[in-house]
mmCIF file with all atom_site columns, C-alpha atoms in Angstrom:
data_model
loop_
_atom_site.group_PDB
_atom_site.id
_atom_site.type_symbol
_atom_site.label_atom_id
_atom_site.label_alt_id
_atom_site.label_comp_id
_atom_site.label_asym_id
_atom_site.label_entity_id
_atom_site.label_seq_id
_atom_site.pdbx_PDB_ins_code
_atom_site.Cartn_x
_atom_site.Cartn_y
_atom_site.Cartn_z
_atom_site.occupancy
_atom_site.B_iso_or_equiv
_atom_site.pdbx_formal_charge
_atom_site.auth_seq_id
_atom_site.auth_comp_id
_atom_site.auth_asym_id
_atom_site.auth_atom_id
_atom_site.pdbx_PDB_model_num
ATOM 1   C CA . MET V 1 1   ? -5.553  -8.275  10.507  1.00 0.00 ? 1   MET V CA 1
ATOM 2   C CA . ALA V 1 2   ? -1.888  -8.389  11.408  1.00 0.00 ? 2   ALA V CA 1
ATOM 3   C CA . SER V 1 3   ? -2.595  -7.765  15.062  1.00 0.00 ? 3   SER V CA 1
ATOM 4   C CA . LEU V 1 4   ? -5.080  -10.644 15.217  1.00 0.00 ? 4   LEU V CA 1
ATOM 5   C CA . TYR V 1 5   ? -2.668  -12.966 13.452  1.00 0.00 ? 5   TYR V CA 1
ATOM 6   C CA . SER V 1 6   ? 0.270   -11.978 15.634  1.00 0.00 ? 6   SER V CA 1
ATOM 7   C CA . CYS V 1 7   ? -1.767  -12.268 18.806  1.00 0.00 ? 7   CYS V CA 1
ATOM 8   C CA . PHE V 1 8   ? -3.046  -15.658 17.594  1.00 0.00 ? 8   PHE V CA 1
ATOM 9   C CA . VAL V 1 9   ? 0.503   -16.870 17.000  1.00 0.00 ? 9   VAL V CA 1
ATOM 10  C CA . VAL V 1 10  ? 1.699   -15.520 20.320  1.00 0.00 ? 10  VAL V CA 1
ATOM 11  C CA . GLY V 1 11  ? -1.397  -16.851 22.058  1.00 0.00 ? 11  GLY V CA 1
ATOM 12  C CA . SER V 1 12  ? -0.925  -20.281 20.475  1.00 0.00 ? 12  SER V CA 1
ATOM 13  C CA . LEU V 1 13  ? 2.657   -20.302 21.648  1.00 0.00 ? 13  LEU V CA 1
ATOM 14  C CA . ALA V 1 14  ? 1.536   -19.345 25.130  1.00 0.00 ? 14  ALA V CA 1
ATOM 15  C CA . VAL V 1 15  ? -1.088  -22.122 25.189  1.00 0.00 ? 15  VAL V CA 1
ATOM 16  C CA . LEU V 1 16  ? 1.555   -24.607 24.082  1.00 0.00 ? 16  LEU V CA 1
ATOM 17  C CA . LEU V 1 17  ? 3.800   -23.366 26.845  1.00 0.00 ? 17  LEU V CA 1
ATOM 18  C CA . GLN V 1 18  ? 0.950   -23.848 29.294  1.00 0.00 ? 18  GLN V CA 1
ATOM 19  C CA . PHE V 1 19  ? 0.791   -27.497 28.410  1.00 0.00 ? 19  PHE V CA 1
ATOM 20  C CA . LEU V 1 20  ? 4.519   -27.817 28.694  1.00 0.00 ? 20  LEU V CA 1
ATOM 21  C CA . PHE V 1 21  ? 4.831   -25.811 31.861  1.00 0.00 ? 21  PHE V CA 1
ATOM 22  C CA . VAL V 1 22  ? 1.731   -26.247 33.972  1.00 0.00 ? 22  VAL V CA 1
ATOM 23  C CA . SER V 1 23  ? 2.564   -23.182 35.995  1.00 0.00 ? 23  SER V CA 1
ATOM 24  C CA . ALA V 1 24  ? 1.807   -20.826 33.064  1.00 0.00 ? 24  ALA V CA 1
ATOM 25  C CA . SER V 1 25  ? -1.292  -18.750 33.703  1.00 0.00 ? 25  SER V CA 1
ATOM 26  C CA . THR V 1 26  ? -3.696  -16.499 31.864  1.00 0.00 ? 26  THR V CA 1
ATOM 27  C CA . LYS V 1 27  ? -1.726  -13.576 33.209  1.00 0.00 ? 27  LYS V CA 1
ATOM 28  C CA . SER V 1 28  ? 1.331   -14.913 31.397  1.00 0.00 ? 28  SER V CA 1
ATOM 29  C CA . ILE V 1 29  ? -0.547  -15.113 28.094  1.00 0.00 ? 29  ILE V CA 1
ATOM 30  C CA . ASN V 1 30  ? -1.888  -11.587 28.502  1.00 0.00 ? 30  ASN V CA 1
ATOM 31  C CA . ALA V 1 31  ? 1.554   -10.334 29.420  1.00 0.00 ? 31  ALA V CA 1
ATOM 32  C CA . ILE V 1 32  ? 2.998   -11.831 26.228  1.00 0.00 ? 32  ILE V CA 1
ATOM 33  C CA . CYS V 1 33  ? 0.304   -10.229 24.038  1.00 0.00 ? 33  CYS V CA 1
ATOM 34  C CA . GLN V 1 34  ? 0.684   -6.917  25.840  1.00 0.00 ? 34  GLN V CA 1
ATOM 35  C CA . SER V 1 35  ? 4.466   -6.879  25.805  1.00 0.00 ? 35  SER V CA 1
ATOM 36  C CA . ARG V 1 36  ? 6.064   -3.772  24.398  1.00 0.00 ? 36  ARG V CA 1
ATOM 37  C CA . GLY V 1 37  ? 7.944   -5.544  21.625  1.00 0.00 ? 37  GLY V CA 1
ATOM 38  C CA . ILE V 1 38  ? 4.837   -7.254  20.245  1.00 0.00 ? 38  ILE V CA 1
ATOM 39  C CA . LYS V 1 39  ? 2.750   -4.088  20.459  1.00 0.00 ? 39  LYS V CA 1
ATOM 40  C CA . LYS V 1 40  ? 5.453   -2.049  18.752  1.00 0.00 ? 40  LYS V CA 1
ATOM 41  C CA . LYS V 1 41  ? 5.757   -4.519  15.869  1.00 0.00 ? 41  LYS V CA 1
ATOM 42  C CA . LEU V 1 42  ? 1.994   -4.666  15.429  1.00 0.00 ? 42  LEU V CA 1
ATOM 43  C CA . ARG V 1 43  ? 1.687   -0.872  15.401  1.00 0.00 ? 43  ARG V CA 1
ATOM 44  C CA . MET V 1 44  ? 4.526   -0.660  12.895  1.00 0.00 ? 44  MET V CA 1
ATOM 45  C CA . LEU V 1 45  ? 2.859   -3.156  10.534  1.00 0.00 ? 45  LEU V CA 1
ATOM 46  C CA . ASP V 1 46  ? -0.501  -1.397  10.922  1.00 0.00 ? 46  ASP V CA 1
ATOM 47  C CA . ARG V 1 47  ? 1.057   1.959   10.004  1.00 0.00 ? 47  ARG V CA 1
ATOM 48  C CA . HIS V 1 48  ? 2.781   0.522   6.964   1.00 0.00 ? 48  HIS V CA 1
ATOM 49  C CA . TRP V 1 49  ? -0.374  -1.233  5.793   1.00 0.00 ? 49  TRP V CA 1
ATOM 50  C CA . ALA V 1 50  ? -2.167  2.089   6.245   1.00 0.00 ? 50  ALA V CA 1
ATOM 51  C CA . ALA V 1 51  ? 0.366   3.773   3.945   1.00 0.00 ? 51  ALA V CA 1
ATOM 52  C CA . LEU V 1 52  ? -0.225  1.120   1.305   1.00 0.00 ? 52  LEU V CA 1
ATOM 53  C CA . SER V 1 53  ? -4.005  1.350   1.729   1.00 0.00 ? 53  SER V CA 1
ATOM 54  C CA . LEU V 1 54  ? -3.900  5.115   1.316   1.00 0.00 ? 54  LEU V CA 1
ATOM 55  C CA . SER V 1 55  ? -1.892  4.661   -1.889  1.00 0.00 ? 55  SER V CA 1
ATOM 56  C CA . VAL V 1 56  ? -4.441  2.162   -3.248  1.00 0.00 ? 56  VAL V CA 1
ATOM 57  C CA . SER V 1 57  ? -7.294  4.508   -2.403  1.00 0.00 ? 57  SER V CA 1
ATOM 58  C CA . TYR V 1 58  ? -5.641  7.475   -4.090  1.00 0.00 ? 58  TYR V CA 1
ATOM 59  C CA . ALA V 1 59  ? -4.758  5.414   -7.169  1.00 0.00 ? 59  ALA V CA 1
ATOM 60  C CA . GLY V 1 60  ? -8.408  4.354   -7.373  1.00 0.00 ? 60  GLY V CA 1
ATOM 61  C CA . LYS V 1 61  ? -9.562  7.967   -7.324  1.00 0.00 ? 61  LYS V CA 1
ATOM 62  C CA . SER V 1 62  ? -7.001  8.827   -9.997  1.00 0.00 ? 62  SER V CA 1
ATOM 63  C CA . ALA V 1 63  ? -8.133  5.909   -12.171 1.00 0.00 ? 63  ALA V CA 1
ATOM 64  C CA . SER V 1 64  ? -11.750 7.073   -11.852 1.00 0.00 ? 64  SER V CA 1
ATOM 65  C CA . PHE V 1 65  ? -10.755 10.611  -12.769 1.00 0.00 ? 65  PHE V CA 1
ATOM 66  C CA . ALA V 1 66  ? -8.888  9.354   -15.854 1.00 0.00 ? 66  ALA V CA 1
ATOM 67  C CA . ALA V 1 67  ? -11.887 7.218   -16.872 1.00 0.00 ? 67  ALA V CA 1
ATOM 68  C CA . ASN V 1 68  ? -14.224 10.214  -16.571 1.00 0.00 ? 68  ASN V CA 1
ATOM 69  C CA . ALA V 1 69  ? -11.783 12.381  -18.520 1.00 0.00 ? 69  ALA V CA 1
ATOM 70  C CA . ALA V 1 70  ? -11.705 9.739   -21.266 1.00 0.00 ? 70  ALA V CA 1
ATOM 71  C CA . ASN V 1 71  ? -15.492 9.927   -21.531 1.00 0.00 ? 71  ASN V CA 1
ATOM 72  C CA . GLN V 1 72  ? -15.564 13.724  -21.554 1.00 0.00 ? 72  GLN V CA 1
ATOM 73  C CA . ASN V 1 73  ? -12.684 14.273  -24.000 1.00 0.00 ? 73  ASN V CA 1
ATOM 74  C CA . PRO V 1 74  ? -13.294 12.261  -27.174 1.00 0.00 ? 74  PRO V CA 1
ATOM 75  C CA . ASN V 1 75  ? -10.143 13.627  -28.809 1.00 0.00 ? 75  ASN V CA 1
ATOM 76  C CA . MET V 1 76  ? -8.002  12.298  -25.980 1.00 0.00 ? 76  MET V CA 1
ATOM 77  C CA . LYS V 1 77  ? -10.027 9.223   -25.111 1.00 0.00 ? 77  LYS V CA 1
ATOM 78  C CA . LYS V 1 78  ? -7.183  6.790   -25.864 1.00 0.00 ? 78  LYS V CA 1
ATOM 79  C CA . GLN V 1 79  ? -4.655  8.756   -23.797 1.00 0.00 ? 79  GLN V CA 1
ATOM 80  C CA . PHE V 1 80  ? -6.914  9.012   -20.748 1.00 0.00 ? 80  PHE V CA 1
ATOM 81  C CA . ALA V 1 81  ? -7.965  5.371   -21.072 1.00 0.00 ? 81  ALA V CA 1
ATOM 82  C CA . ALA V 1 82  ? -4.285  4.382   -21.095 1.00 0.00 ? 82  ALA V CA 1
ATOM 83  C CA . CYS V 1 83  ? -3.798  6.528   -17.967 1.00 0.00 ? 83  CYS V CA 1
ATOM 84  C CA . LYS V 1 84  ? -6.686  4.701   -16.295 1.00 0.00 ? 84  LYS V CA 1
ATOM 85  C CA . ASP V 1 85  ? -5.026  1.394   -17.190 1.00 0.00 ? 85  ASP V CA 1
ATOM 86  C CA . ALA V 1 86  ? -1.718  2.614   -15.741 1.00 0.00 ? 86  ALA V CA 1
ATOM 87  C CA . TYR V 1 87  ? -3.485  3.442   -12.488 1.00 0.00 ? 87  TYR V CA 1
ATOM 88  C CA . ALA V 1 88  ? -5.148  0.016   -12.499 1.00 0.00 ? 88  ALA V CA 1
ATOM 89  C CA . THR V 1 89  ? -1.642  -1.460  -12.694 1.00 0.00 ? 89  THR V CA 1
ATOM 90  C CA . ILE V 1 90  ? -0.579  0.679   -9.731  1.00 0.00 ? 90  ILE V CA 1
ATOM 91  C CA . ILE V 1 91  ? -3.558  -0.559  -7.720  1.00 0.00 ? 91  ILE V CA 1
ATOM 92  C CA . ALA V 1 92  ? -2.759  -4.198  -8.487  1.00 0.00 ? 92  ALA V CA 1
ATOM 93  C CA . SER V 1 93  ? 0.914   -3.748  -7.599  1.00 0.00 ? 93  SER V CA 1
ATOM 94  C CA . ILE V 1 94  ? 0.235   -2.031  -4.294  1.00 0.00 ? 94  ILE V CA 1
ATOM 95  C CA . LYS V 1 95  ? -2.386  -4.601  -3.322  1.00 0.00 ? 95  LYS V CA 1
ATOM 96  C CA . SER V 1 96  ? 0.157   -7.294  -4.086  1.00 0.00 ? 96  SER V CA 1
ATOM 97  C CA . ALA V 1 97  ? 2.728   -5.458  -1.970  1.00 0.00 ? 97  ALA V CA 1
ATOM 98  C CA . ALA V 1 98  ? 0.296   -5.235  0.949   1.00 0.00 ? 98  ALA V CA 1
ATOM 99  C CA . ALA V 1 99  ? -0.343  -8.971  0.760   1.00 0.00 ? 99  ALA V CA 1
ATOM 100 C CA . GLU V 1 100 ? 3.405   -9.700  0.723   1.00 0.00 ? 100 GLU V CA 1
ATOM 101 C CA . LEU V 1 101 ? 4.503   -7.097  3.246   1.00 0.00 ? 101 LEU V CA 1
ATOM 102 C CA . LYS V 1 102 ? 4.824   -9.353  6.259   1.00 0.00 ? 102 LYS V CA 1
ATOM 103 C CA . GLU V 1 103 ? 6.249   -12.464 4.603   1.00 0.00 ? 103 GLU V CA 1
ATOM 104 C CA . SER V 1 104 ? 8.393   -10.909 1.895   1.00 0.00 ? 104 SER V CA 1
ATOM 105 C CA . PRO V 1 105 ? 9.100   -7.201  2.397   1.00 0.00 ? 105 PRO V CA 1
ATOM 106 C CA . ASP V 1 106 ? 11.689  -7.215  -0.409  1.00 0.00 ? 106 ASP V CA 1
ATOM 107 C CA . THR V 1 107 ? 9.090   -8.447  -2.900  1.00 0.00 ? 107 THR V CA 1
ATOM 108 C CA . ALA V 1 108 ? 6.603   -5.910  -1.547  1.00 0.00 ? 108 ALA V CA 1
ATOM 109 C CA . ASN V 1 109 ? 9.215   -3.213  -2.024  1.00 0.00 ? 109 ASN V CA 1
ATOM 110 C CA . TYR V 1 110 ? 9.743   -4.254  -5.638  1.00 0.00 ? 110 TYR V CA 1
ATOM 111 C CA . ASP V 1 111 ? 5.986   -4.246  -6.285  1.00 0.00 ? 111 ASP V CA 1
ATOM 112 C CA . VAL V 1 112 ? 5.709   -0.672  -5.027  1.00 0.00 ? 112 VAL V CA 1
ATOM 113 C CA . MET V 1 113 ? 8.822   0.527   -6.852  1.00 0.00 ? 113 MET V CA 1
ATOM 114 C CA . VAL V 1 114 ? 7.585   -0.702  -10.246 1.00 0.00 ? 114 VAL V CA 1
ATOM 115 C CA . CYS V 1 115 ? 4.594   1.612   -9.819  1.00 0.00 ? 115 CYS V CA 1
ATOM 116 C CA . ARG V 1 116 ? 6.930   4.436   -10.833 1.00 0.00 ? 116 ARG V CA 1
ATOM 117 C CA . ASP V 1 117 ? 6.896   2.966   -14.342 1.00 0.00 ? 117 ASP V CA 1
ATOM 118 C CA . SER V 1 118 ? 3.141   3.488   -14.443 1.00 0.00 ? 118 SER V CA 1
ATOM 119 C CA . THR V 1 119 ? 3.353   7.076   -13.212 1.00 0.00 ? 119 THR V CA 1
ATOM 120 C CA . THR V 1 120 ? 5.956   7.746   -15.907 1.00 0.00 ? 120 THR V CA 1
ATOM 121 C CA . ILE V 1 121 ? 3.570   6.326   -18.501 1.00 0.00 ? 121 ILE V CA 1
ATOM 122 C CA . VAL V 1 122 ? 0.833   8.695   -17.328 1.00 0.00 ? 122 VAL V CA 1
ATOM 123 C CA . LYS V 1 123 ? 3.137   11.702  -17.396 1.00 0.00 ? 123 LYS V CA 1
ATOM 124 C CA . ASN V 1 124 ? 4.420   10.838  -20.875 1.00 0.00 ? 124 ASN V CA 1
ATOM 125 C CA . LEU V 1 125 ? 0.887   10.382  -22.217 1.00 0.00 ? 125 LEU V CA 1
ATOM 126 C CA . ILE V 1 126 ? -0.426  13.775  -21.124 1.00 0.00 ? 126 ILE V CA 1
ATOM 127 C CA . LYS V 1 127 ? 2.497   16.016  -20.179 1.00 0.00 ? 127 LYS V CA 1
ATOM 128 C CA . LYS V 1 128 ? 2.211   18.308  -23.196 1.00 0.00 ? 128 LYS V CA 1
ATOM 129 C CA . ASN V 1 129 ? -1.570  18.713  -22.981 1.00 0.00 ? 129 ASN V CA 1
ATOM 130 C CA . LEU V 1 130 ? -2.816  22.012  -21.663 1.00 0.00 ? 130 LEU V CA 1
ATOM 131 C CA . ASP V 1 131 ? -6.436  21.090  -21.003 1.00 0.00 ? 131 ASP V CA 1
ATOM 132 C CA . LYS V 1 132 ? -7.886  21.183  -17.487 1.00 0.00 ? 132 LYS V CA 1
ATOM 133 C CA . ASP V 1 133 ? -8.222  17.402  -17.120 1.00 0.00 ? 133 ASP V CA 1
ATOM 134 C CA . SER V 1 134 ? -4.638  16.743  -18.214 1.00 0.00 ? 134 SER V CA 1
ATOM 135 C CA . LYS V 1 135 ? -3.304  19.324  -15.783 1.00 0.00 ? 135 LYS V CA 1
ATOM 136 C CA . MET V 1 136 ? -5.351  17.823  -12.957 1.00 0.00 ? 136 MET V CA 1
ATOM 137 C CA . LEU V 1 137 ? -4.211  14.293  -13.780 1.00 0.00 ? 137 LEU V CA 1
ATOM 138 C CA . ILE V 1 138 ? -0.585  15.449  -13.797 1.00 0.00 ? 138 ILE V CA 1
ATOM 139 C CA . LYS V 1 139 ? -1.104  16.951  -10.323 1.00 0.00 ? 139 LYS V CA 1
ATOM 140 C CA . MET V 1 140 ? -2.704  13.713  -9.178  1.00 0.00 ? 140 MET V CA 1
ATOM 141 C CA . THR V 1 141 ? 0.192   11.729  -10.624 1.00 0.00 ? 141 THR V CA 1
ATOM 142 C CA . LEU V 1 142 ? 2.750   13.872  -8.817  1.00 0.00 ? 142 LEU V CA 1
ATOM 143 C CA . MET V 1 143 ? 0.841   13.269  -5.574  1.00 0.00 ? 143 MET V CA 1
ATOM 144 C CA . MET V 1 144 ? 0.762   9.549   -6.381  1.00 0.00 ? 144 MET V CA 1
ATOM 145 C CA . GLU V 1 145 ? 4.540   9.619   -6.688  1.00 0.00 ? 145 GLU V CA 1
ATOM 146 C CA . ARG V 1 146 ? 4.780   11.168  -3.209  1.00 0.00 ? 146 ARG V CA 1
ATOM 147 C CA . LEU V 1 147 ? 2.512   8.452   -1.822  1.00 0.00 ? 147 LEU V CA 1
ATOM 148 C CA . LEU V 1 148 ? 4.633   5.820   -3.549  1.00 0.00 ? 148 LEU V CA 1
ATOM 149 C CA . THR V 1 149 ? 7.704   7.247   -1.845  1.00 0.00 ? 149 THR V CA 1
ATOM 150 C CA . ILE V 1 150 ? 5.961   6.754   1.502   1.00 0.00 ? 150 ILE V CA 1
ATOM 151 C CA . ALA V 1 151 ? 4.885   3.243   0.490   1.00 0.00 ? 151 ALA V CA 1
ATOM 152 C CA . VAL V 1 152 ? 8.459   2.351   -0.505  1.00 0.00 ? 152 VAL V CA 1
ATOM 153 C CA . GLY V 1 153 ? 9.607   3.654   2.873   1.00 0.00 ? 153 GLY V CA 1
ATOM 154 C CA . ALA V 1 154 ? 7.032   1.434   4.541   1.00 0.00 ? 154 ALA V CA 1
ATOM 155 C CA . THR V 1 155 ? 8.295   -1.680  2.785   1.00 0.00 ? 155 THR V CA 1
ATOM 156 C CA . VAL V 1 156 ? 11.894  -0.788  3.596   1.00 0.00 ? 156 VAL V CA 1
ATOM 157 C CA . ALA V 1 157 ? 11.039  -0.215  7.260   1.00 0.00 ? 157 ALA V CA 1
ATOM 158 C CA . VAL V 1 158 ? 9.384   -3.618  7.537   1.00 0.00 ? 158 VAL V CA 1
ATOM 159 C CA . GLY V 1 159 ? 12.178  -5.360  5.625   1.00 0.00 ? 159 GLY V CA 1
ATOM 160 C CA . GLY V 1 160 ? 14.926  -3.839  7.719   1.00 0.00 ? 160 GLY V CA 1
#
């Protein structure tokens, strides 16, 4: 998506330049879109969006796991349901960060960083439980924190 948008912007600029400077050619437009700087920026944005997408995907799997655990453990239904809700908050925040990444990397960074509050909620809800599902959700939450660290790094890299 970013590469199409960037190429569109660059292409539009090149077309405008063609009207202004009749000597501009298709080769010039292609050269602009293929320039190293543009390609590097597009690859960088793609990688950072990939990091955010991976985080959303993993949070979705964790939310599903928590929802299933809530159904299978009636004694801990409220705790696991709250964990599922915390993961839903993580998903919403990371999706928001992905949407803001190009225009407002600082806001995107904030959106990812507040996800740590949700992982803390999950850990506090189930940290003392010794059942299999709680242990697995703790492991998933620790992995989510690692992915969030990568996502924060992505927003910082884009923001400069």
